[in-house]
CSV table of C-alpha atoms in Angstrom, one decimal:
chain,number,residue,atom,x,y,z
A,29,PHE,CA,-20.2,-48.7,-163.2
A,30,SER,CA,-21.1,-51.1,-160.5
A,31,THR,CA,-20.7,-54.4,-162.4
A,32,CYS,CA,-17.6,-56.0,-163.9
A,33,ILE,CA,-19.0,-58.1,-166.7
A,34,ARG,CA,-17.9,-61.8,-166.5
A,35,PHE,CA,-18.2,-64.5,-169.0
A,36,SER,CA,-21.2,-67.0,-168.7
A,37,HIS,CA,-20.8,-70.2,-170.5
A,38,ARG,CA,-24.0,-70.3,-172.6
A,39,LEU,CA,-23.7,-68.2,-175.8
A,40,LEU,CA,-27.0,-66.9,-177.2
A,41,LYS,CA,-28.0,-67.5,-180.8
A,42,MET,CA,-28.3,-64.2,-182.7
A,43,GLU,CA,-32.0,-64.6,-183.3
A,44,GLU,CA,-32.5,-64.8,-179.6
A,45,PHE,CA,-31.6,-61.2,-179.1
A,46,PHE,CA,-31.0,-59.4,-182.5
A,47,PRO,CA,-33.8,-58.7,-185.0
A,48,GLU,CA,-33.3,-60.2,-188.4
A,49,SER,CA,-30.9,-57.7,-190.3
A,50,PHE,CA,-29.3,-57.4,-193.7
A,51,ARG,CA,-26.4,-55.3,-194.9
A,52,LEU,CA,-27.3,-53.4,-198.0
A,53,ASP,CA,-23.6,-52.8,-199.0
A,54,LEU,CA,-23.1,-56.6,-199.4
A,55,LYS,CA,-24.6,-57.9,-202.6
A,56,ASP,CA,-25.6,-61.3,-201.3
A,57,GLU,CA,-27.3,-59.9,-198.2
A,58,ARG,CA,-28.9,-57.2,-200.3
A,59,ASN,CA,-30.4,-59.8,-202.7
A,60,ALA,CA,-31.5,-62.0,-199.9
A,61,PHE,CA,-33.4,-59.1,-198.3
A,62,PHE,CA,-35.1,-58.1,-201.5
A,63,GLU,CA,-36.1,-61.7,-202.1
A,64,LEU,CA,-37.6,-61.9,-198.6
A,65,CYS,CA,-39.6,-58.7,-198.8
A,66,LYS,CA,-42.6,-59.7,-200.9
A,67,GLU,CA,-45.3,-59.1,-198.3
A,68,GLU,CA,-46.6,-56.4,-196.0
A,69,GLN,CA,-44.2,-56.1,-193.1
A,70,ILE,CA,-42.2,-53.2,-191.6
A,71,TRP,CA,-38.5,-52.9,-191.8
A,72,ILE,CA,-36.3,-50.1,-190.5
A,73,CYS,CA,-33.4,-48.9,-192.7
A,74,LYS,CA,-30.5,-47.1,-191.1
A,75,PRO,CA,-26.9,-46.0,-191.8
A,76,SER,CA,-24.4,-48.1,-189.9
A,77,CYS,CA,-22.1,-45.3,-189.0
A,78,SER,CA,-24.3,-42.5,-187.7
A,79,ASN,CA,-26.3,-41.5,-184.6
A,80,GLN,CA,-29.2,-39.4,-183.3
A,81,GLY,CA,-31.6,-41.1,-185.8
A,82,ARG,CA,-30.0,-39.4,-188.8
A,83,GLY,CA,-30.8,-41.0,-192.2
A,84,ILE,CA,-33.3,-43.5,-190.7
A,85,PHE,CA,-36.5,-44.4,-192.5
A,86,LEU,CA,-39.2,-47.1,-192.4
A,87,LEU,CA,-40.0,-49.5,-195.3
A,88,LYS,CA,-43.7,-50.2,-194.6
A,89,ASN,CA,-44.8,-52.1,-197.7
A,90,PRO,CA,-43.4,-53.9,-200.9
A,91,ALA,CA,-43.8,-50.7,-202.9
A,92,ALA,CA,-41.3,-48.8,-200.6
A,93,VAL,CA,-38.9,-51.8,-200.8
A,94,ASN,CA,-39.2,-51.8,-204.6
A,95,ILE,CA,-38.3,-48.0,-204.7
A,96,LEU,CA,-35.3,-48.6,-202.5
A,97,GLN,CA,-34.2,-51.6,-204.7
A,98,ALA,CA,-34.5,-49.5,-207.9
A,99,LYS,CA,-32.6,-46.6,-206.3
A,100,LEU,CA,-29.7,-48.9,-205.3
A,101,HIS,CA,-29.7,-50.6,-208.7
A,102,SER,CA,-29.6,-47.3,-210.6
A,103,THR,CA,-26.7,-46.0,-208.5
A,104,GLU,CA,-24.8,-49.2,-209.2
A,105,GLU,CA,-25.5,-48.9,-213.0
A,106,TYR,CA,-24.4,-45.3,-213.0
A,107,LEU,CA,-21.1,-46.2,-211.4
A,108,LEU,CA,-20.5,-49.0,-213.8
A,109,ASN,CA,-21.3,-46.9,-216.9
A,110,LYS,CA,-19.1,-44.1,-215.7
A,111,ARG,CA,-16.3,-46.7,-215.4
A,112,VAL,CA,-15.3,-45.2,-212.0
A,113,PRO,CA,-13.6,-47.5,-209.6
A,114,TYR,CA,-16.2,-49.7,-207.9
A,115,LYS,CA,-17.6,-48.1,-204.8
A,116,ALA,CA,-20.0,-50.2,-202.6
A,117,PRO,CA,-23.3,-48.6,-201.7
A,118,GLN,CA,-23.4,-46.6,-198.5
A,119,ALA,CA,-23.1,-48.9,-195.5
A,120,ARG,CA,-26.7,-49.3,-194.4
A,121,ILE,CA,-28.6,-52.1,-192.7
A,122,VAL,CA,-32.3,-53.0,-192.9
A,123,GLN,CA,-33.6,-54.5,-189.7
A,124,ARG,CA,-36.9,-56.2,-189.1
A,125,TYR,CA,-39.1,-53.8,-187.1
A,126,ILE,CA,-40.5,-55.0,-183.8
A,127,HIS,CA,-44.0,-53.8,-184.2
A,128,GLN,CA,-45.3,-55.1,-180.9
A,129,PRO,CA,-43.1,-53.4,-178.3
A,130,LEU,CA,-44.0,-53.2,-174.7
A,131,LEU,CA,-45.5,-49.8,-174.0
A,132,LEU,CA,-45.3,-47.5,-171.0
A,133,GLU,CA,-48.4,-45.4,-170.6
A,134,GLY,CA,-49.2,-46.2,-174.3
A,135,LYS,CA,-45.8,-44.9,-175.4
A,136,LYS,CA,-42.9,-46.7,-177.2
A,137,PHE,CA,-39.6,-46.8,-175.3
A,138,ASP,CA,-36.2,-48.3,-175.3
A,139,VAL,CA,-33.4,-48.5,-172.8
A,140,ARG,CA,-29.9,-46.9,-173.2
A,141,SER,CA,-27.3,-48.7,-171.0
A,142,TYR,CA,-23.6,-48.4,-171.1
A,143,LEU,CA,-20.7,-50.8,-171.8
A,144,LEU,CA,-17.3,-49.4,-170.7
A,145,VAL,CA,-14.3,-51.2,-172.4
A,146,ALA,CA,-12.0,-49.9,-169.6
A,147,CYS,CA,-8.9,-51.6,-170.9
A,148,THR,CA,-7.9,-53.8,-173.8
A,149,ALA,CA,-4.6,-55.1,-172.4
A,150,PRO,CA,-5.9,-57.1,-170.5
A,151,TYR,CA,-9.6,-56.8,-171.4
A,152,VAL,CA,-11.7,-55.3,-168.7
A,153,LEU,CA,-15.4,-54.5,-169.2
A,154,PHE,CA,-17.9,-52.7,-167.0
A,155,PHE,CA,-21.6,-52.3,-167.2
A,156,ALA,CA,-23.7,-49.2,-166.1
A,157,GLN,CA,-27.4,-48.8,-165.9
A,158,GLY,CA,-28.6,-46.0,-168.1
A,159,TYR,CA,-32.1,-44.7,-168.5
A,160,VAL,CA,-35.4,-45.3,-170.3
A,161,ARG,CA,-36.2,-43.2,-173.4
A,162,LEU,CA,-39.9,-42.7,-174.3
A,163,THR,CA,-41.7,-41.0,-177.1
A,164,CYS,CA,-43.8,-37.9,-176.6
A,165,VAL,CA,-46.9,-39.4,-178.2
A,166,ASN,CA,-48.7,-42.7,-178.1
A,167,TYR,CA,-47.5,-45.6,-180.2
A,168,ASP,CA,-49.2,-46.4,-183.6
A,169,ALA,CA,-47.3,-48.9,-185.8
A,170,ALA,CA,-49.1,-47.5,-188.9
A,171,SER,CA,-47.9,-43.9,-188.2
A,172,ASP,CA,-45.6,-42.2,-190.7
A,173,ASP,CA,-44.3,-39.8,-188.0
A,174,LEU,CA,-40.8,-41.0,-187.1
A,175,THR,CA,-41.1,-39.4,-183.6
A,176,VAL,CA,-43.6,-42.3,-182.9
A,177,HIS,CA,-41.0,-44.9,-183.8
A,178,LEU,CA,-37.6,-43.5,-182.7
A,179,THR,CA,-37.1,-42.7,-179.0
A,180,ASN,CA,-33.9,-40.7,-178.9
A,181,GLN,CA,-33.9,-37.1,-177.7
A,182,TYR,CA,-32.6,-35.7,-181.0
A,183,MET,CA,-35.7,-37.2,-182.8
A,184,GLN,CA,-38.2,-36.3,-180.0
A,185,LYS,CA,-37.1,-32.7,-180.1
A,186,LYS,CA,-38.8,-32.6,-183.6
A,187,ASN,CA,-42.2,-33.3,-182.0
A,188,SER,CA,-44.2,-30.1,-181.2
A,189,LEU,CA,-45.0,-31.5,-177.8
A,190,TYR,CA,-41.4,-32.0,-176.7
A,191,SER,CA,-40.9,-28.7,-175.0
A,192,GLN,CA,-43.8,-29.3,-172.6
A,193,LEU,CA,-43.2,-33.1,-172.2
A,194,LYS,CA,-39.4,-33.4,-172.3
A,195,ASP,CA,-39.0,-34.4,-168.6
A,196,GLU,CA,-41.4,-37.2,-169.2
A,197,THR,CA,-39.4,-38.6,-172.1
A,198,VAL,CA,-36.7,-40.0,-169.9
A,199,TRP,CA,-37.2,-42.2,-166.9
A,200,ARG,CA,-34.7,-43.4,-164.3
A,201,MET,CA,-34.3,-47.2,-164.1
A,202,GLU,CA,-35.7,-47.1,-160.6
A,203,HIS,CA,-38.9,-45.6,-161.9
A,204,PHE,CA,-39.1,-48.1,-164.7
A,205,ASN,CA,-38.5,-51.0,-162.2
A,206,SER,CA,-41.3,-49.7,-159.9
A,207,TYR,CA,-43.7,-49.4,-162.9
A,208,VAL,CA,-43.0,-52.9,-164.1
A,209,ASN,CA,-43.5,-54.3,-160.6
A,210,GLU,CA,-46.8,-52.4,-160.3
A,211,LYS,CA,-48.3,-52.9,-163.8
A,212,PHE,CA,-46.9,-56.1,-165.2
A,213,ARG,CA,-45.5,-58.3,-162.5
A,214,LYS,CA,-48.7,-60.2,-161.6
A,215,THR,CA,-50.3,-60.3,-165.0
A,216,ASN,CA,-47.1,-61.5,-166.7
A,217,GLY,CA,-45.8,-63.7,-164.0
A,218,LEU,CA,-42.6,-61.7,-163.6
A,219,PRO,CA,-40.2,-62.0,-160.6
A,220,LYS,CA,-40.0,-59.0,-158.3
A,221,ASP,CA,-37.6,-56.3,-159.6
A,222,TRP,CA,-37.5,-58.0,-163.1
A,223,VAL,CA,-35.7,-54.8,-164.4
A,224,PHE,CA,-32.8,-55.2,-162.0
A,225,THR,CA,-32.5,-58.9,-162.2
A,226,VAL,CA,-33.6,-60.7,-165.3
A,227,PHE,CA,-33.4,-57.7,-167.7
A,228,THR,CA,-30.1,-56.4,-166.4
A,229,LYS,CA,-28.5,-59.9,-166.6
A,230,ARG,CA,-29.7,-60.3,-170.2
A,231,MET,CA,-28.3,-56.9,-171.2
A,232,GLN,CA,-24.9,-57.8,-169.7
A,233,GLN,CA,-25.0,-61.2,-171.4
A,234,ILE,CA,-25.7,-59.6,-174.8
A,235,MET,CA,-23.1,-56.9,-174.4
A,236,LEU,CA,-20.4,-59.4,-173.5
A,237,GLN,CA,-21.3,-61.6,-176.4
A,238,CYS,CA,-21.1,-58.7,-178.8
A,239,PHE,CA,-17.8,-57.7,-177.3
A,240,LEU,CA,-16.4,-61.2,-177.8
A,241,ALA,CA,-17.5,-61.2,-181.4
A,242,ALA,CA,-15.7,-57.9,-182.1
A,243,LYS,CA,-12.7,-57.9,-179.8
A,244,HIS,CA,-10.3,-59.1,-182.5
A,245,LYS,CA,-10.9,-55.7,-184.3
A,246,LEU,CA,-9.9,-53.6,-181.3
A,247,ASP,CA,-6.5,-52.1,-181.0
A,248,ARG,CA,-4.8,-53.5,-177.9
A,249,LYS,CA,-2.8,-50.8,-176.3
A,250,LEU,CA,-2.4,-49.6,-172.8
A,251,GLY,CA,-4.6,-46.5,-172.1
A,252,TYR,CA,-7.2,-47.3,-174.8
A,253,PHE,CA,-10.8,-47.4,-173.6
A,254,ASP,CA,-14.2,-46.8,-175.1
A,255,LEU,CA,-17.7,-45.9,-173.8
A,256,ILE,CA,-20.4,-47.6,-175.8
A,257,GLY,CA,-24.1,-46.8,-175.6
A,258,CYS,CA,-26.3,-49.9,-176.0
A,259,ASP,CA,-29.9,-49.7,-177.0
A,260,PHE,CA,-32.4,-52.4,-175.9
A,261,LEU,CA,-36.1,-52.9,-176.7
A,262,ILE,CA,-38.5,-55.1,-174.7
A,263,ASP,CA,-41.4,-56.5,-176.7
A,264,GLU,CA,-44.8,-57.3,-175.3
A,265,ASN,CA,-43.7,-60.8,-174.4
A,266,PHE,CA,-40.9,-59.4,-172.3
A,267,LYS,CA,-38.3,-60.6,-174.8
A,268,VAL,CA,-35.2,-58.4,-174.8
A,269,TRP,CA,-33.8,-57.2,-178.1
A,270,LEU,CA,-30.5,-55.4,-178.9
A,271,LEU,CA,-31.3,-52.7,-181.4
A,272,GLU,CA,-27.8,-51.2,-181.8
A,273,MET,CA,-24.5,-50.3,-180.1
A,274,ASN,CA,-23.2,-46.8,-180.4
A,275,ALA,CA,-19.5,-46.0,-180.3
A,276,ASN,CA,-20.3,-42.3,-180.0
A,277,PRO,CA,-23.2,-42.2,-177.5
A,278,ALA,CA,-24.9,-38.8,-177.0
A,279,LEU,CA,-24.0,-37.2,-173.7
A,280,HIS,CA,-26.4,-34.3,-173.8
A,281,THR,CA,-28.3,-33.3,-170.7
A,282,ASN,CA,-31.5,-31.7,-172.0
A,283,CYS,CA,-33.8,-32.9,-169.2
A,284,LYS,CA,-33.7,-33.5,-165.4
A,285,VAL,CA,-33.0,-37.2,-165.3
A,286,LEU,CA,-30.1,-36.9,-167.9
A,287,ARG,CA,-28.6,-34.0,-165.8
A,288,ASP,CA,-28.3,-36.5,-163.0
A,289,ILE,CA,-27.2,-39.6,-164.9
A,290,ILE,CA,-24.9,-38.4,-167.7
A,291,PRO,CA,-22.2,-36.5,-165.7
A,292,THR,CA,-21.9,-39.5,-163.3
A,293,VAL,CA,-21.4,-41.9,-166.3
A,294,VAL,CA,-18.7,-39.6,-167.7
A,295,TYR,CA,-17.0,-39.1,-164.3
A,296,GLU,CA,-17.0,-42.8,-163.5
A,297,SER,CA,-15.7,-43.7,-167.0
A,298,LEU,CA,-12.7,-41.4,-166.6
């Protein structure tokens, strides 16, 4: 954790870094989403309190959206008719799917970095570079195979190619930086070491802004800390998107790069 995150004055608007999202457990947001989804577009639906890709599915057309709407409606009707105390639908969000991600060797990827809330009295935050997570197979937006769309190791293990490719599914940030310098720097007019300059600063800015939005919900007590795994996606225009923040990030070490990175993150956190 080399960097203590400091406040920069300009706050980003949510649409500058967060894909359009709706909470399905809130009636107004649920209705707004179903009103919006009348045309062919891809949305990703995920539980809000889970990890490892559990319970995630894609909504790829209006028919799939209609099925989801009917399912939620029938659950609500059932609860009303049973006269049981009202229970909101499972906390899920739908998020607009970024279907033109930047690709590495034809594969979809995202970046897992870390935010350490080292102390809440006073607030002290640190940032650590993480690693790049790639899929086993080439990207195809139309594919129904979730291992094409979700990069985490738990999901990639479900691909039959994982056992022979697992060490290629995680890159060090240094490798990623060299790759971007070599393949994209000239054609996209990027500054040298874009990964460790522009991209890293944007990740820190987004993390800090999310922390500021949520800090009033944190218990302030000496000795409390938290390690948060933050997942970022870069699209083909080199725009940086926050996908999610995980309060229980996986710390498994199933390939060589993770065996180098994860123990260091844990040791430095403690």
